[in-house]
């Protein structure tokens, strides 16, 4: 299993923390018992969960021309028309993917194109599936323009636990669908704001897989 570079520091800190706690517990209560085994098992489980959170799977990209692939692993929690107030300032189709702490948290580009816009917003840390989280939580907005002039907005949204959003590309750089867009630590959400003529191929509550599930096709 490949570990994402964003996790190295957290994993090391977690290992040192768990090791210190277990050694301290064992020093205070040196006599081994069933409770010691339970405590050791809990420490190991916690460490494994942290390592697992930062996994970075090596996946084959699916789809062809004009395809929009999922930028994240998770569950579709919103499919609706909405007014996008930050960049487009007009009506778009919003598709929101909720990422639980058990999901892979790497984010990928849903389309190929040029980065036209990027902005990071500090904000609140409400639960990521809340409708208000799209506009009030800590978030980062990236807009990609395809060769055909279509613009797709990807919004990375931090959740109640997450405190850091990472976005790699810079404005003016070309990107390829399936390349890494960034990473969100712990529970979070990714919104897609799509043109109204996009032909969607997903449904509400569907489980999607980054780089592989087809969200829709550009007209």
PDB file of C-alpha atoms in Angstrom:
ATOM      1  CA  UNK A   1       0.000   0.000   0.000  1.00  0.00           C
ATOM      2  CA  UNK A   2       1.370   3.386  -1.035  1.00  0.00           C
ATOM      3  CA  UNK A   3       1.258   6.176   1.561  1.00  0.00           C
ATOM      4  CA  UNK A   4       0.576   9.722   0.417  1.00  0.00           C
ATOM      5  CA  UNK A   5       3.306  12.256   1.155  1.00  0.00           C
ATOM      6  CA  UNK A   6       0.823  14.426   3.082  1.00  0.00           C
ATOM      7  CA  UNK A   7       0.666  11.706   5.721  1.00  0.00           C
ATOM      8  CA  UNK A   8       4.354  11.239   6.561  1.00  0.00           C
ATOM      9  CA  UNK A   9       4.519  13.794   9.373  1.00  0.00           C
ATOM     10  CA  UNK A  10       1.165  12.818  10.877  1.00  0.00           C
ATOM     11  CA  UNK A  11       2.057   9.112  10.827  1.00  0.00           C
ATOM     12  CA  UNK A  12       5.405   9.721  12.554  1.00  0.00           C
ATOM     13  CA  UNK A  13       3.782  11.902  15.232  1.00  0.00           C
ATOM     14  CA  UNK A  14       1.032   9.309  15.758  1.00  0.00           C
ATOM     15  CA  UNK A  15       3.588   6.503  16.085  1.00  0.00           C
ATOM     16  CA  UNK A  16       5.568   8.447  18.691  1.00  0.00           C
ATOM     17  CA  UNK A  17       2.387   9.361  20.581  1.00  0.00           C
ATOM     18  CA  UNK A  18       1.003   5.803  20.652  1.00  0.00           C
ATOM     19  CA  UNK A  19       4.393   4.346  21.592  1.00  0.00           C
ATOM     20  CA  UNK A  20       4.827   6.864  24.440  1.00  0.00           C
ATOM     21  CA  UNK A  21       1.340   6.199  25.809  1.00  0.00           C
ATOM     22  CA  UNK A  22       1.779   2.417  25.706  1.00  0.00           C
ATOM     23  CA  UNK A  23       5.224   2.508  27.293  1.00  0.00           C
ATOM     24  CA  UNK A  24       4.021   4.863  30.013  1.00  0.00           C
ATOM     25  CA  UNK A  25       1.007   2.643  30.722  1.00  0.00           C
ATOM     26  CA  UNK A  26       3.230  -0.421  30.845  1.00  0.00           C
ATOM     27  CA  UNK A  27       5.645   1.343  33.214  1.00  0.00           C
ATOM     28  CA  UNK A  28       2.881   2.396  35.620  1.00  0.00           C
ATOM     29  CA  UNK A  29       1.142  -0.976  35.452  1.00  0.00           C
ATOM     30  CA  UNK A  30       3.941  -3.486  34.774  1.00  0.00           C
ATOM     31  CA  UNK A  31       1.929  -6.616  35.529  1.00  0.00           C
ATOM     32  CA  UNK A  32       0.575  -7.934  32.230  1.00  0.00           C
ATOM     33  CA  UNK A  33      -3.141  -8.720  32.111  1.00  0.00           C
ATOM     34  CA  UNK A  34      -6.110  -8.926  29.764  1.00  0.00           C
ATOM     35  CA  UNK A  35      -6.558  -5.146  30.075  1.00  0.00           C
ATOM     36  CA  UNK A  36      -2.991  -4.646  28.855  1.00  0.00           C
ATOM     37  CA  UNK A  37      -3.765  -6.655  25.720  1.00  0.00           C
ATOM     38  CA  UNK A  38      -6.910  -4.600  25.100  1.00  0.00           C
ATOM     39  CA  UNK A  39      -4.982  -1.347  25.551  1.00  0.00           C
ATOM     40  CA  UNK A  40      -2.223  -2.520  23.188  1.00  0.00           C
ATOM     41  CA  UNK A  41      -4.810  -3.580  20.624  1.00  0.00           C
ATOM     42  CA  UNK A  42      -6.531  -0.186  20.791  1.00  0.00           C
ATOM     43  CA  UNK A  43      -3.220   1.607  20.311  1.00  0.00           C
ATOM     44  CA  UNK A  44      -2.360  -0.554  17.309  1.00  0.00           C
ATOM     45  CA  UNK A  45      -5.833  -0.095  15.827  1.00  0.00           C
ATOM     46  CA  UNK A  46      -5.596   3.694  16.157  1.00  0.00           C
ATOM     47  CA  UNK A  47      -2.189   3.769  14.470  1.00  0.00           C
ATOM     48  CA  UNK A  48      -3.342   1.507  11.626  1.00  0.00           C
ATOM     49  CA  UNK A  49      -6.408   3.717  11.026  1.00  0.00           C
ATOM     50  CA  UNK A  50      -4.201   6.807  10.722  1.00  0.00           C
ATOM     51  CA  UNK A  51      -1.890   5.029   8.273  1.00  0.00           C
ATOM     52  CA  UNK A  52      -4.874   3.742   6.313  1.00  0.00           C
ATOM     53  CA  UNK A  53      -6.341   7.231   6.050  1.00  0.00           C
ATOM     54  CA  UNK A  54      -3.302   8.424   4.102  1.00  0.00           C
ATOM     55  CA  UNK A  55      -3.310   5.577   1.585  1.00  0.00           C
ATOM     56  CA  UNK A  56      -2.853   6.595  -2.055  1.00  0.00           C
ATOM     57  CA  UNK A  57      -4.104   3.892  -4.440  1.00  0.00           C
ATOM     58  CA  UNK A  58      -2.580   3.478  -7.887  1.00  0.00           C
ATOM     59  CA  UNK A  59      -5.592   3.403 -10.235  1.00  0.00           C
ATOM     60  CA  UNK A  60      -6.165   3.250 -13.948  1.00  0.00           C
ATOM     61  CA  UNK A  61      -8.082   6.214 -15.377  1.00  0.00           C
ATOM     62  CA  UNK A  62     -11.375   5.373 -17.094  1.00  0.00           C
ATOM     63  CA  UNK A  63     -13.424   7.218 -19.699  1.00  0.00           C
ATOM     64  CA  UNK A  64     -12.787   9.005 -22.974  1.00  0.00           C
ATOM     65  CA  UNK A  65     -13.337  12.398 -24.614  1.00  0.00           C
ATOM     66  CA  UNK A  66     -15.599  14.901 -22.819  1.00  0.00           C
ATOM     67  CA  UNK A  67     -15.858  12.622 -19.781  1.00  0.00           C
ATOM     68  CA  UNK A  68     -15.951  14.003 -16.230  1.00  0.00           C
ATOM     69  CA  UNK A  69     -14.545  11.468 -13.773  1.00  0.00           C
ATOM     70  CA  UNK A  70     -15.046  11.590 -10.027  1.00  0.00           C
ATOM     71  CA  UNK A  71     -12.486  13.799  -8.257  1.00  0.00           C
ATOM     72  CA  UNK A  72     -12.853  11.840  -5.003  1.00  0.00           C
ATOM     73  CA  UNK A  73     -13.963   8.635  -3.319  1.00  0.00           C
ATOM     74  CA  UNK A  74     -17.209   8.886  -1.397  1.00  0.00           C
ATOM     75  CA  UNK A  75     -20.980   9.176  -1.617  1.00  0.00           C
ATOM     76  CA  UNK A  76     -23.071  11.501  -3.795  1.00  0.00           C
ATOM     77  CA  UNK A  77     -25.058  13.649  -1.343  1.00  0.00           C
ATOM     78  CA  UNK A  78     -26.205  16.506  -3.620  1.00  0.00           C
ATOM     79  CA  UNK A  79     -27.344  16.713  -7.250  1.00  0.00           C
ATOM     80  CA  UNK A  80     -29.120  19.989  -7.916  1.00  0.00           C
ATOM     81  CA  UNK A  81     -29.144  23.226  -9.856  1.00  0.00           C
ATOM     82  CA  UNK A  82     -27.804  26.150  -7.844  1.00  0.00           C
ATOM     83  CA  UNK A  83     -26.467  29.676  -8.216  1.00  0.00           C
ATOM     84  CA  UNK A  84     -22.671  29.579  -7.796  1.00  0.00           C
ATOM     85  CA  UNK A  85     -21.765  32.898  -6.099  1.00  0.00           C
ATOM     86  CA  UNK A  86     -17.965  32.932  -6.105  1.00  0.00           C
ATOM     87  CA  UNK A  87     -16.803  32.549  -9.700  1.00  0.00           C
ATOM     88  CA  UNK A  88     -19.579  31.894 -12.218  1.00  0.00           C
ATOM     89  CA  UNK A  89     -22.300  33.923 -10.456  1.00  0.00           C
ATOM     90  CA  UNK A  90     -24.931  32.066 -12.455  1.00  0.00           C
ATOM     91  CA  UNK A  91     -26.810  28.756 -12.417  1.00  0.00           C
ATOM     92  CA  UNK A  92     -24.819  25.520 -12.501  1.00  0.00           C
ATOM     93  CA  UNK A  93     -25.353  21.855 -11.720  1.00  0.00           C
ATOM     94  CA  UNK A  94     -23.869  21.029  -8.323  1.00  0.00           C
ATOM     95  CA  UNK A  95     -22.678  17.495  -7.585  1.00  0.00           C
ATOM     96  CA  UNK A  96     -21.364  16.994  -4.046  1.00  0.00           C
ATOM     97  CA  UNK A  97     -19.323  14.010  -2.851  1.00  0.00           C
ATOM     98  CA  UNK A  98     -19.093  13.355   0.888  1.00  0.00           C
ATOM     99  CA  UNK A  99     -15.838  11.720   1.973  1.00  0.00           C
ATOM    100  CA  UNK A 100     -15.974   9.884   5.294  1.00  0.00           C
ATOM    101  CA  UNK A 101     -12.875   9.251   7.389  1.00  0.00           C
ATOM    102  CA  UNK A 102     -12.761   5.754   5.883  1.00  0.00           C
ATOM    103  CA  UNK A 103     -12.458   6.985   2.293  1.00  0.00           C
ATOM    104  CA  UNK A 104      -9.287   7.696   0.354  1.00  0.00           C
ATOM    105  CA  UNK A 105      -8.735  11.466   0.677  1.00  0.00           C
ATOM    106  CA  UNK A 106      -6.655  12.147  -2.410  1.00  0.00           C
ATOM    107  CA  UNK A 107      -8.414  14.464  -4.899  1.00  0.00           C
ATOM    108  CA  UNK A 108      -7.980  14.163  -8.670  1.00  0.00           C
ATOM    109  CA  UNK A 109      -8.719  16.388 -11.657  1.00  0.00           C
ATOM    110  CA  UNK A 110     -12.126  15.479 -13.157  1.00  0.00           C
ATOM    111  CA  UNK A 111     -11.225  16.943 -16.576  1.00  0.00           C
ATOM    112  CA  UNK A 112      -8.148  18.060 -18.485  1.00  0.00           C
ATOM    113  CA  UNK A 113      -7.537  21.744 -19.087  1.00  0.00           C
ATOM    114  CA  UNK A 114      -5.971  25.004 -17.943  1.00  0.00           C
ATOM    115  CA  UNK A 115      -6.244  26.264 -14.367  1.00  0.00           C
ATOM    116  CA  UNK A 116      -8.151  29.545 -14.698  1.00  0.00           C
ATOM    117  CA  UNK A 117      -8.837  30.378 -11.064  1.00  0.00           C
ATOM    118  CA  UNK A 118      -7.851  29.354  -7.555  1.00  0.00           C
ATOM    119  CA  UNK A 119      -8.765  30.760  -4.155  1.00  0.00           C
ATOM    120  CA  UNK A 120      -8.411  29.454  -0.610  1.00  0.00           C
ATOM    121  CA  UNK A 121     -11.062  30.465   1.949  1.00  0.00           C
ATOM    122  CA  UNK A 122     -10.471  30.070   5.687  1.00  0.00           C
ATOM    123  CA  UNK A 123     -13.739  29.302   7.421  1.00  0.00           C
ATOM    124  CA  UNK A 124     -15.795  27.202   9.804  1.00  0.00           C
ATOM    125  CA  UNK A 125     -15.594  23.444  10.355  1.00  0.00           C
ATOM    126  CA  UNK A 126     -19.178  22.248  10.265  1.00  0.00           C
ATOM    127  CA  UNK A 127     -19.895  18.646   9.327  1.00  0.00           C
ATOM    128  CA  UNK A 128     -19.076  18.308   5.632  1.00  0.00           C
ATOM    129  CA  UNK A 129     -22.488  16.919   4.598  1.00  0.00           C
ATOM    130  CA  UNK A 130     -24.232  20.095   5.811  1.00  0.00           C
ATOM    131  CA  UNK A 131     -25.499  22.232   2.867  1.00  0.00           C
ATOM    132  CA  UNK A 132     -23.976  25.346   4.476  1.00  0.00           C
ATOM    133  CA  UNK A 133     -20.486  23.817   4.443  1.00  0.00           C
ATOM    134  CA  UNK A 134     -20.093  24.641   0.725  1.00  0.00           C
ATOM    135  CA  UNK A 135     -20.003  28.369   1.463  1.00  0.00           C
ATOM    136  CA  UNK A 136     -19.054  28.651   5.153  1.00  0.00           C
ATOM    137  CA  UNK A 137     -16.417  25.986   5.832  1.00  0.00           C
ATOM    138  CA  UNK A 138     -12.700  26.153   5.151  1.00  0.00           C
ATOM    139  CA  UNK A 139     -12.510  25.489   1.406  1.00  0.00           C
ATOM    140  CA  UNK A 140     -10.440  25.853  -1.754  1.00  0.00           C
ATOM    141  CA  UNK A 141     -11.910  26.624  -5.174  1.00  0.00           C
ATOM    142  CA  UNK A 142     -10.229  25.591  -8.429  1.00  0.00           C
ATOM    143  CA  UNK A 143     -11.616  26.255 -11.914  1.00  0.00           C
ATOM    144  CA  UNK A 144     -10.427  24.262 -14.937  1.00  0.00           C
ATOM    145  CA  UNK A 145     -11.111  25.356 -18.520  1.00  0.00           C
ATOM    146  CA  UNK A 146     -11.159  22.551 -21.097  1.00  0.00           C
ATOM    147  CA  UNK A 147      -9.884  22.838 -24.685  1.00  0.00           C
ATOM    148  CA  UNK A 148     -13.499  23.418 -25.782  1.00  0.00           C
ATOM    149  CA  UNK A 149     -13.827  26.395 -23.448  1.00  0.00           C
ATOM    150  CA  UNK A 150     -16.007  24.624 -20.868  1.00  0.00           C
ATOM    151  CA  UNK A 151     -15.291  25.603 -17.264  1.00  0.00           C
ATOM    152  CA  UNK A 152     -15.545  23.139 -14.365  1.00  0.00           C
ATOM    153  CA  UNK A 153     -15.311  24.272 -10.745  1.00  0.00           C
ATOM    154  CA  UNK A 154     -13.948  21.913  -8.086  1.00  0.00           C
ATOM    155  CA  UNK A 155     -14.404  22.969  -4.476  1.00  0.00           C
ATOM    156  CA  UNK A 156     -12.519  21.111  -1.726  1.00  0.00           C
ATOM    157  CA  UNK A 157     -14.323  21.543   1.593  1.00  0.00           C
ATOM    158  CA  UNK A 158     -12.940  20.725   5.038  1.00  0.00           C
ATOM    159  CA  UNK A 159     -15.237  18.970   7.507  1.00  0.00           C
ATOM    160  CA  UNK A 160     -15.697  19.050  11.263  1.00  0.00           C
ATOM    161  CA  UNK A 161     -12.380  17.297  11.913  1.00  0.00           C
ATOM    162  CA  UNK A 162     -10.287  18.388   8.935  1.00  0.00           C
ATOM    163  CA  UNK A 163      -8.091  21.428   9.434  1.00  0.00           C
ATOM    164  CA  UNK A 164      -6.015  21.426   6.294  1.00  0.00           C
ATOM    165  CA  UNK A 165      -6.774  21.491   2.578  1.00  0.00           C
ATOM    166  CA  UNK A 166      -3.905  21.016   0.139  1.00  0.00           C
ATOM    167  CA  UNK A 167      -4.180  22.040  -3.535  1.00  0.00           C
ATOM    168  CA  UNK A 168      -1.165  21.538  -5.819  1.00  0.00           C
ATOM    169  CA  UNK A 169      -1.780  23.264  -9.198  1.00  0.00           C
ATOM    170  CA  UNK A 170      -1.175  26.933  -9.922  1.00  0.00           C
ATOM    171  CA  UNK A 171      -3.243  29.308 -12.060  1.00  0.00           C
ATOM    172  CA  UNK A 172      -2.125  29.216 -15.681  1.00  0.00           C
ATOM    173  CA  UNK A 173      -0.801  25.657 -15.635  1.00  0.00           C
ATOM    174  CA  UNK A 174      -2.247  22.852 -17.801  1.00  0.00           C
ATOM    175  CA  UNK A 175      -3.462  19.708 -16.032  1.00  0.00           C
ATOM    176  CA  UNK A 176      -4.530  16.258 -17.190  1.00  0.00           C
ATOM    177  CA  UNK A 177      -7.648  14.453 -16.029  1.00  0.00           C
ATOM    178  CA  UNK A 178      -6.700  11.989 -13.305  1.00  0.00           C
ATOM    179  CA  UNK A 179      -3.664  13.930 -12.086  1.00  0.00           C
ATOM    180  CA  UNK A 180      -3.588  14.834  -8.391  1.00  0.00           C
ATOM    181  CA  UNK A 181      -5.436  18.025  -7.548  1.00  0.00           C
ATOM    182  CA  UNK A 182      -4.782  17.868  -3.823  1.00  0.00           C
ATOM    183  CA  UNK A 183      -5.596  16.255  -0.496  1.00  0.00           C
ATOM    184  CA  UNK A 184      -8.036  16.929   2.359  1.00  0.00           C
ATOM    185  CA  UNK A 185      -7.245  15.640   5.823  1.00  0.00           C
ATOM    186  CA  UNK A 186     -10.010  13.608   7.517  1.00  0.00           C
ATOM    187  CA  UNK A 187     -13.795  13.910   6.958  1.00  0.00           C
ATOM    188  CA  UNK A 188     -14.539  16.282   4.096  1.00  0.00           C
ATOM    189  CA  UNK A 189     -16.421  16.965   0.884  1.00  0.00           C
ATOM    190  CA  UNK A 190     -15.808  17.851  -2.768  1.00  0.00           C
ATOM    191  CA  UNK A 191     -18.284  19.887  -4.833  1.00  0.00           C
ATOM    192  CA  UNK A 192     -18.377  19.968  -8.631  1.00  0.00           C
ATOM    193  CA  UNK A 193     -20.091  22.907 -10.345  1.00  0.00           C
ATOM    194  CA  UNK A 194     -20.869  21.869 -13.917  1.00  0.00           C
ATOM    195  CA  UNK A 195     -22.402  23.478 -17.039  1.00  0.00           C
ATOM    196  CA  UNK A 196     -26.191  23.102 -17.242  1.00  0.00           C
ATOM    197  CA  UNK A 197     -25.957  20.985 -20.408  1.00  0.00           C
ATOM    198  CA  UNK A 198     -23.773  18.344 -18.726  1.00  0.00           C
ATOM    199  CA  UNK A 199     -25.170  14.836 -19.189  1.00  0.00           C
ATOM    200  CA  UNK A 200     -24.976  13.282 -15.728  1.00  0.00           C
ATOM    201  CA  UNK A 201     -24.417   9.543 -15.265  1.00  0.00           C
ATOM    202  CA  UNK A 202     -24.642   9.326 -11.476  1.00  0.00           C
ATOM    203  CA  UNK A 203     -27.496   9.231  -8.965  1.00  0.00           C
ATOM    204  CA  UNK A 204     -28.097  10.481  -5.435  1.00  0.00           C
ATOM    205  CA  UNK A 205     -26.517   8.309  -2.690  1.00  0.00           C
ATOM    206  CA  UNK A 206     -24.336   6.502  -5.231  1.00  0.00           C
ATOM    207  CA  UNK A 207     -20.873   5.431  -4.040  1.00  0.00           C
ATOM    208  CA  UNK A 208     -18.223   6.805  -6.388  1.00  0.00           C
ATOM    209  CA  UNK A 209     -14.545   6.012  -6.892  1.00  0.00           C
ATOM    210  CA  UNK A 210     -12.004   8.694  -7.784  1.00  0.00           C
ATOM    211  CA  UNK A 211     -10.578   8.511 -11.340  1.00  0.00           C
ATOM    212  CA  UNK A 212     -12.935   5.650 -12.225  1.00  0.00           C
ATOM    213  CA  UNK A 213     -16.594   6.582 -11.736  1.00  0.00           C
ATOM    214  CA  UNK A 214     -17.957   8.701 -14.610  1.00  0.00           C
ATOM    215  CA  UNK A 215     -19.855  11.686 -13.200  1.00  0.00           C
ATOM    216  CA  UNK A 216     -21.083  12.852 -16.575  1.00  0.00           C
ATOM    217  CA  UNK A 217     -20.178  14.012 -20.054  1.00  0.00           C
ATOM    218  CA  UNK A 218     -19.711  17.539 -21.365  1.00  0.00           C
ATOM    219  CA  UNK A 219     -22.044  18.431 -24.228  1.00  0.00           C
TER     220      UNK A 219
END
